[in-house]
């Protein structure tokens, strides 16, 4: 079993490398697509000889494949070049911003999963109750309202009108090594509440709807009927037998959505001026800061690939039937 | 004669639908004695499975028990509160369903499902319950039960899974086993093994068995008595030998006549003309009258009540005193 799992992970890792290479090509192509990089580095009155000097020093006279190989080689070591606007290494800029986005995405996902599963199970089990119908209606709102609108509404209500929660920023953060965290201060937590809800609301309604549909599906199966015929308690049937069978699709959604949550944090971060990667990316787009955009692209691709792999491994933990398929690949 | 294990008195089951109330079971009565096997036969939709579900109280809305009594060893169980009825299910009545491939929860080991059921109904410790589970698997004929017990359902063949399902039904030494088409989904060779197993278990433990099937061969081999159902009623009930060799009800005659014989060569298989009415369109009078070759005026207006004739009980006007007298006069 161990070797089968290892082979599976290696196979998936090779696929992941393929995906990252492709994204690397796209990211690299951006540099050339957006015009001559030299023009973006030098000022307007730089003499031609000096421009040539810059071109040579950056290796821009080498053939394109060589440049691409060099870009990938450096990217693999975490070197994404220097930001045009900040004149700082892109990797340092990203590292500074990663904790803010990760903590926000984590809180949003936990919020979405906990409430999504609870509401989904409830409306699956008591689908005719009034509360279940309220959940269904609210979830429709959550799915149809755009993120920025929800964020602005929350700010209007809780920051402007009631004055309970801060409307922007992360609050006070504590530095642990290179990571800055908002989890250790009260203002950090209060600053997290509204952005997390804004970012997680869509996922929450999605998870709720999927859990509800899966619960209804599973409750109709023969093994649930048989479990009832064996006289098991309602509690054991609902939460032991039914809920566990709804988990596979939930893991898929939570996993894949976690990537989206990170990627689409852009809007939430803009609304709440959250100092994360998304905000950095928006600034980069406004200033045509290609190195940041390219690095962000590759980072998001990496996150997606890692999450997908983790989701596949998690499946086998939940569903024993998949362990056999992995052990004996068809 | 001692008290019957199961006694069903004038049971009615209805399904409330948008198009009105459908009578799935329309006043049936029967007894099963200790150690006796009652076969219940009929076409699809005759109400065989609904009868089994009604006895254990597993009729889900929109279905409901609309009248009658279900008495288990002298105790009325159809009107018990849900929680007490749950304690009866699995403990005093075991159930076996048609498809062993879907009856077991795919995500739990066989040991977990057995131990869970045993511990729900007894005070055994988990190690004692596990020991009992291994004994049960040995009893239903699973080789090397101490190793196989920790397998997942998908690691067993269909026949082996049905043995596991039977072991689950036996967990608390029930007085009655309701086997709903236990062999339909299995290979013919495996069917015989399962039937032999059921018979042996019934004999060894004195368990009463209600065997629901549409397979006359299975009934002839296994049952002591047989009830022939048609459109939610019992057309004829009696000792299996009499009913098979000398059926009285025209429908039972047709059913027995439809069994192909090896001794007489035939080109065409015998069949009963027409098909069973839908629940929404049960004819007035005797439900079988449109298909019955012997139907006369009375059959079209008046519903026949069961009449005792020797060892049979038959619901047919042909055996009513007045009809017989009229025939004698004619």
CSV table of N, CA and C in Angstrom, one decimal, chain A residues 222-223 225-226 228-234 236 240-241 244-245 318-321 323-324, chain B residues 58 60 86 89-90 95 97 102-103 105-108 113 116-117 120-121 152 154 165 168:
chain,number,residue,atom,x,y,z
A,222,UNK,N,-29.9,2.5,0.0
A,222,UNK,CA,-30.3,1.2,0.7
A,222,UNK,C,-29.5,1.1,2.0
A,223,UNK,N,-28.3,1.5,2.1
A,223,UNK,CA,-27.6,1.3,3.3
A,223,UNK,C,-28.1,2.1,4.5
A,225,UNK,N,-31.4,2.8,4.7
A,225,UNK,CA,-32.6,2.0,5.0
A,225,UNK,C,-32.2,0.8,5.8
A,226,UNK,N,-31.2,0.1,5.4
A,226,UNK,CA,-30.7,-1.0,6.2
A,226,UNK,C,-30.3,-0.7,7.6
A,228,UNK,N,-31.4,1.7,9.3
A,228,UNK,CA,-32.6,2.0,10.1
A,228,UNK,C,-33.3,0.6,10.5
A,229,UNK,N,-33.3,-0.3,9.5
A,229,UNK,CA,-33.8,-1.6,9.8
A,229,UNK,C,-33.0,-2.4,10.9
A,230,UNK,N,-31.8,-2.0,11.1
A,230,UNK,CA,-31.0,-2.6,12.1
A,230,UNK,C,-31.2,-1.9,13.5
A,231,UNK,N,-32.1,-0.9,13.5
A,231,UNK,CA,-32.4,-0.3,14.7
A,231,UNK,C,-31.4,0.7,15.3
A,232,UNK,N,-30.5,1.1,14.4
A,232,UNK,CA,-29.5,2.1,14.9
A,232,UNK,C,-30.2,3.4,15.3
A,233,UNK,N,-29.6,4.2,16.2
A,233,UNK,CA,-30.2,5.4,16.6
A,233,UNK,C,-30.2,6.4,15.4
A,234,UNK,N,-31.1,7.3,15.4
A,234,UNK,CA,-31.2,8.3,14.4
A,234,UNK,C,-29.9,9.1,14.3
A,236,UNK,N,-26.9,8.1,15.1
A,236,UNK,CA,-25.8,7.3,14.5
A,236,UNK,C,-26.0,7.3,13.0
A,240,UNK,N,-23.2,9.5,11.7
A,240,UNK,CA,-22.2,8.5,11.4
A,240,UNK,C,-22.3,8.0,10.0
A,241,UNK,N,-23.4,7.5,9.6
A,241,UNK,CA,-23.5,6.9,8.2
A,241,UNK,C,-23.8,7.9,7.1
A,244,UNK,N,-20.9,11.1,6.7
A,244,UNK,CA,-19.6,10.7,6.2
A,244,UNK,C,-19.6,10.4,4.7
A,245,UNK,N,-20.8,9.9,4.2
A,245,UNK,CA,-20.9,9.7,2.8
A,245,UNK,C,-21.1,11.0,2.0
A,318,UNK,N,-11.0,9.2,3.3
A,318,UNK,CA,-12.4,9.1,3.6
A,318,UNK,C,-13.0,7.8,2.9
A,319,UNK,N,-12.7,7.6,1.7
A,319,UNK,CA,-13.3,6.5,1.0
A,319,UNK,C,-12.4,5.3,0.7
A,320,UNK,N,-12.6,4.2,1.5
A,320,UNK,CA,-11.7,3.1,1.3
A,320,UNK,C,-11.7,2.4,-0.1
A,321,UNK,N,-12.7,2.6,-0.8
A,321,UNK,CA,-12.8,2.0,-2.2
A,321,UNK,C,-11.7,2.6,-3.1
A,323,UNK,N,-8.8,3.6,-2.1
A,323,UNK,CA,-7.4,3.0,-1.8
A,323,UNK,C,-7.1,1.9,-2.7
A,324,UNK,N,-8.1,1.0,-2.9
A,324,UNK,CA,-7.8,-0.1,-3.8
A,324,UNK,C,-7.5,0.3,-5.2
B,58,UNK,N,-41.1,0.8,8.9
B,58,UNK,CA,-40.2,1.6,8.0
B,58,UNK,C,-40.9,2.2,6.8
B,60,UNK,N,-42.1,5.2,5.0
B,60,UNK,CA,-41.8,6.6,5.0
B,60,UNK,C,-42.9,7.5,4.4
B,86,UNK,N,-37.8,1.6,17.3
B,86,UNK,CA,-36.4,1.5,16.9
B,86,UNK,C,-35.7,0.4,17.6
B,89,UNK,N,-36.7,-2.9,16.1
B,89,UNK,CA,-36.0,-3.2,14.9
B,89,UNK,C,-34.5,-3.6,15.1
B,90,UNK,N,-34.1,-4.6,14.5
B,90,UNK,CA,-32.7,-5.0,14.7
B,90,UNK,C,-32.6,-5.9,15.9
B,95,UNK,N,-33.8,-7.6,9.5
B,95,UNK,CA,-34.3,-7.5,8.1
B,95,UNK,C,-33.1,-7.7,7.1
B,97,UNK,N,-32.2,-7.2,3.0
B,97,UNK,CA,-32.7,-6.5,1.8
B,97,UNK,C,-32.2,-7.2,0.5
B,102,UNK,N,-25.6,-2.8,-2.1
B,102,UNK,CA,-25.9,-1.5,-1.7
B,102,UNK,C,-26.4,-1.4,-0.2
B,103,UNK,N,-26.6,-2.6,0.4
B,103,UNK,CA,-27.1,-2.6,1.8
B,103,UNK,C,-26.1,-2.2,2.8
B,105,UNK,N,-22.9,0.0,4.2
B,105,UNK,CA,-22.3,1.3,4.1
B,105,UNK,C,-20.8,1.2,3.6
B,106,UNK,N,-20.5,1.7,2.4
B,106,UNK,CA,-19.2,1.4,1.8
B,106,UNK,C,-18.0,2.0,2.6
B,107,UNK,N,-18.3,3.0,3.4
B,107,UNK,CA,-17.2,3.6,4.1
B,107,UNK,C,-16.8,3.0,5.4
B,108,UNK,N,-17.5,2.0,5.9
B,108,UNK,CA,-17.2,1.4,7.2
B,108,UNK,C,-16.8,0.0,7.0
B,113,UNK,N,-19.6,-2.1,11.3
B,113,UNK,CA,-21.0,-2.1,11.2
B,113,UNK,C,-21.6,-3.2,12.1
B,116,UNK,N,-21.3,-2.0,15.8
B,116,UNK,CA,-22.2,-0.9,16.1
B,116,UNK,C,-23.6,-1.5,16.3
B,117,UNK,N,-24.0,-2.4,15.5
B,117,UNK,CA,-25.4,-3.0,15.6
B,117,UNK,C,-25.5,-3.8,16.9
B,120,UNK,N,-25.7,-1.5,19.9
B,120,UNK,CA,-26.9,-0.8,20.0
B,120,UNK,C,-27.9,-1.6,20.7
B,121,UNK,N,-27.9,-2.9,20.6
B,121,UNK,CA,-29.0,-3.7,21.1
B,121,UNK,C,-28.6,-4.5,22.4
B,152,UNK,N,-13.4,-4.1,4.1
B,152,UNK,CA,-14.5,-3.2,3.7
B,152,UNK,C,-15.5,-4.0,2.9
B,154,UNK,N,-16.6,-3.6,-0.1
B,154,UNK,CA,-16.3,-3.8,-1.5
B,154,UNK,C,-15.2,-4.9,-1.7
B,165,UNK,N,-24.8,-9.3,5.4
B,165,UNK,CA,-26.1,-8.7,5.7
B,165,UNK,C,-26.9,-9.6,6.6
B,168,UNK,N,-25.7,-9.3,10.0
B,168,UNK,CA,-26.1,-8.1,10.7
B,168,UNK,C,-27.6,-8.2,11.1
